[in-house]
Tab-separated table of C-alpha atoms in Angstrom:
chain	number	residue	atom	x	y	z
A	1	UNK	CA	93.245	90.175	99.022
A	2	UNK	CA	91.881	91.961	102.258
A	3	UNK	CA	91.487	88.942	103.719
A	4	UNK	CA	95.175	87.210	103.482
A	5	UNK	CA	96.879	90.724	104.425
A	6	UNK	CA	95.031	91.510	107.753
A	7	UNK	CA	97.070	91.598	110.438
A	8	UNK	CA	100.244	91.303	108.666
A	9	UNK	CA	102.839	93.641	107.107
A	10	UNK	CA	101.876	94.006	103.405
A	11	UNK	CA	104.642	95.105	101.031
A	12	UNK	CA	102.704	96.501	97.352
A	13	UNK	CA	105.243	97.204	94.757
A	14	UNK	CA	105.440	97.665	91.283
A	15	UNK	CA	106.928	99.072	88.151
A	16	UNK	CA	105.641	102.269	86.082
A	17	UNK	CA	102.214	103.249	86.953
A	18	UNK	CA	99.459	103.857	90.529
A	19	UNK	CA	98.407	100.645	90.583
A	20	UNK	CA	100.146	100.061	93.234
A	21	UNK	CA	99.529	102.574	95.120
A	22	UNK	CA	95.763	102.597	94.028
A	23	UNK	CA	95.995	98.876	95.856
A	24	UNK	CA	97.697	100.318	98.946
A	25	UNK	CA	95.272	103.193	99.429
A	26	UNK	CA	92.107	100.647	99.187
A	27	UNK	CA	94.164	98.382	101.895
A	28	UNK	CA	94.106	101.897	104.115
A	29	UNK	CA	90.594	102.919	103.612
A	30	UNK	CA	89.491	99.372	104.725
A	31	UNK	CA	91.899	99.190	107.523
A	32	UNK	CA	91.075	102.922	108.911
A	33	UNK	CA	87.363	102.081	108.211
A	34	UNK	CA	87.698	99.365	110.833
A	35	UNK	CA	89.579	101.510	113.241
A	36	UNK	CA	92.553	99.714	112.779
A	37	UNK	CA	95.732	101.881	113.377
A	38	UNK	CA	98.187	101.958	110.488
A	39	UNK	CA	101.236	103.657	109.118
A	40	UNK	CA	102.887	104.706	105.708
A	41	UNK	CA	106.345	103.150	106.009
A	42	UNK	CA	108.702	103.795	102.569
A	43	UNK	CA	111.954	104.802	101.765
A	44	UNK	CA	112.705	108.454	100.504
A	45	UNK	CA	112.673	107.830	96.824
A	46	UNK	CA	109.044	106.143	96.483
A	47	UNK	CA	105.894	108.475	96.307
A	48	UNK	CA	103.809	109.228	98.620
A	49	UNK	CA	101.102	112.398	97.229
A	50	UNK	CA	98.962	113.315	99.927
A	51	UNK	CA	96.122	114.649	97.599
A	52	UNK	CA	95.854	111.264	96.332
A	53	UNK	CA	95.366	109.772	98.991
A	54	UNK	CA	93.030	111.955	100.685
A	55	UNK	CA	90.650	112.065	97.164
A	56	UNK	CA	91.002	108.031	97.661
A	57	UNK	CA	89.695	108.403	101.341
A	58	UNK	CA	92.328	107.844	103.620
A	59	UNK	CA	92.212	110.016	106.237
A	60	UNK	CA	95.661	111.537	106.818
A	61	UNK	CA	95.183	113.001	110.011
A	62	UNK	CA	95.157	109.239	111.252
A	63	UNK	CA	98.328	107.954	109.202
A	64	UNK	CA	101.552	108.119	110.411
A	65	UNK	CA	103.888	108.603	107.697
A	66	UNK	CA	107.986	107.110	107.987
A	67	UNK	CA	110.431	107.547	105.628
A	68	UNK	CA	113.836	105.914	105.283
A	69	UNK	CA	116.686	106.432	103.813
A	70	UNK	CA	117.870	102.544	102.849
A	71	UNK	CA	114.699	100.628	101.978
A	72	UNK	CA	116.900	97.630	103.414
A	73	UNK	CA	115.954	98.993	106.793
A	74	UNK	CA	112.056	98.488	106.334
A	75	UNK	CA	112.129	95.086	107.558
A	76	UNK	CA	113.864	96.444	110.572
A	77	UNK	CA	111.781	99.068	111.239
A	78	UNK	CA	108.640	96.895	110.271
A	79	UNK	CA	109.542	94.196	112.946
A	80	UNK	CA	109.884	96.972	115.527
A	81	UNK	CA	107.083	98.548	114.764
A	82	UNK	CA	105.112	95.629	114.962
A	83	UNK	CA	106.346	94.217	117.907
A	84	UNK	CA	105.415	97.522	119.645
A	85	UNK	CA	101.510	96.598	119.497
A	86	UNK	CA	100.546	99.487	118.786
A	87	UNK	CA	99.761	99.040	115.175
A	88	UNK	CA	97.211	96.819	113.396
């Protein structure tokens, strides 16, 4: 899956369970391991438990985390984000 997300915004949901967010960590190890610059980007109500994600290796001192209040505005905030260049 690395392969067909690099270099693109990658949306991982789900229903019950980490899996998801199991998938997303992996995605951030690889991506910081390459020195690629990434961010968190969710809305308020999703989790985000930084203990899990440091034990899964993502180094949080390197993540930017955003949270917004309508997840309608991720696509917004994605494109302009992107468009900035200053993310991977």
């Amino acid at each position: 899956l690395w392969s067909l997300t690099l270099g693109r915004l990658t949306e991982v949901s789900g229903s019950g369970g980490g899996a998801g967010l199991t998938l997303a960590a992996s995605f951030l190890c690889k991506a910081q391991g390459e020195g690629k610059h990434v961010l968190w980007l969710s809305s308020e109500v999703k989790p985000f438990y930084p203990p899990d994600m440091q034990a899964a290796g993502v180094d949080l001192d390197r993540l930017p985390l955003l949270f917004l209040p309508k997840p309608a505005d991720a696509a917004l905030v994605a494109t302009r984000l992107l468009s900035s260049g200053g993310f991977d």
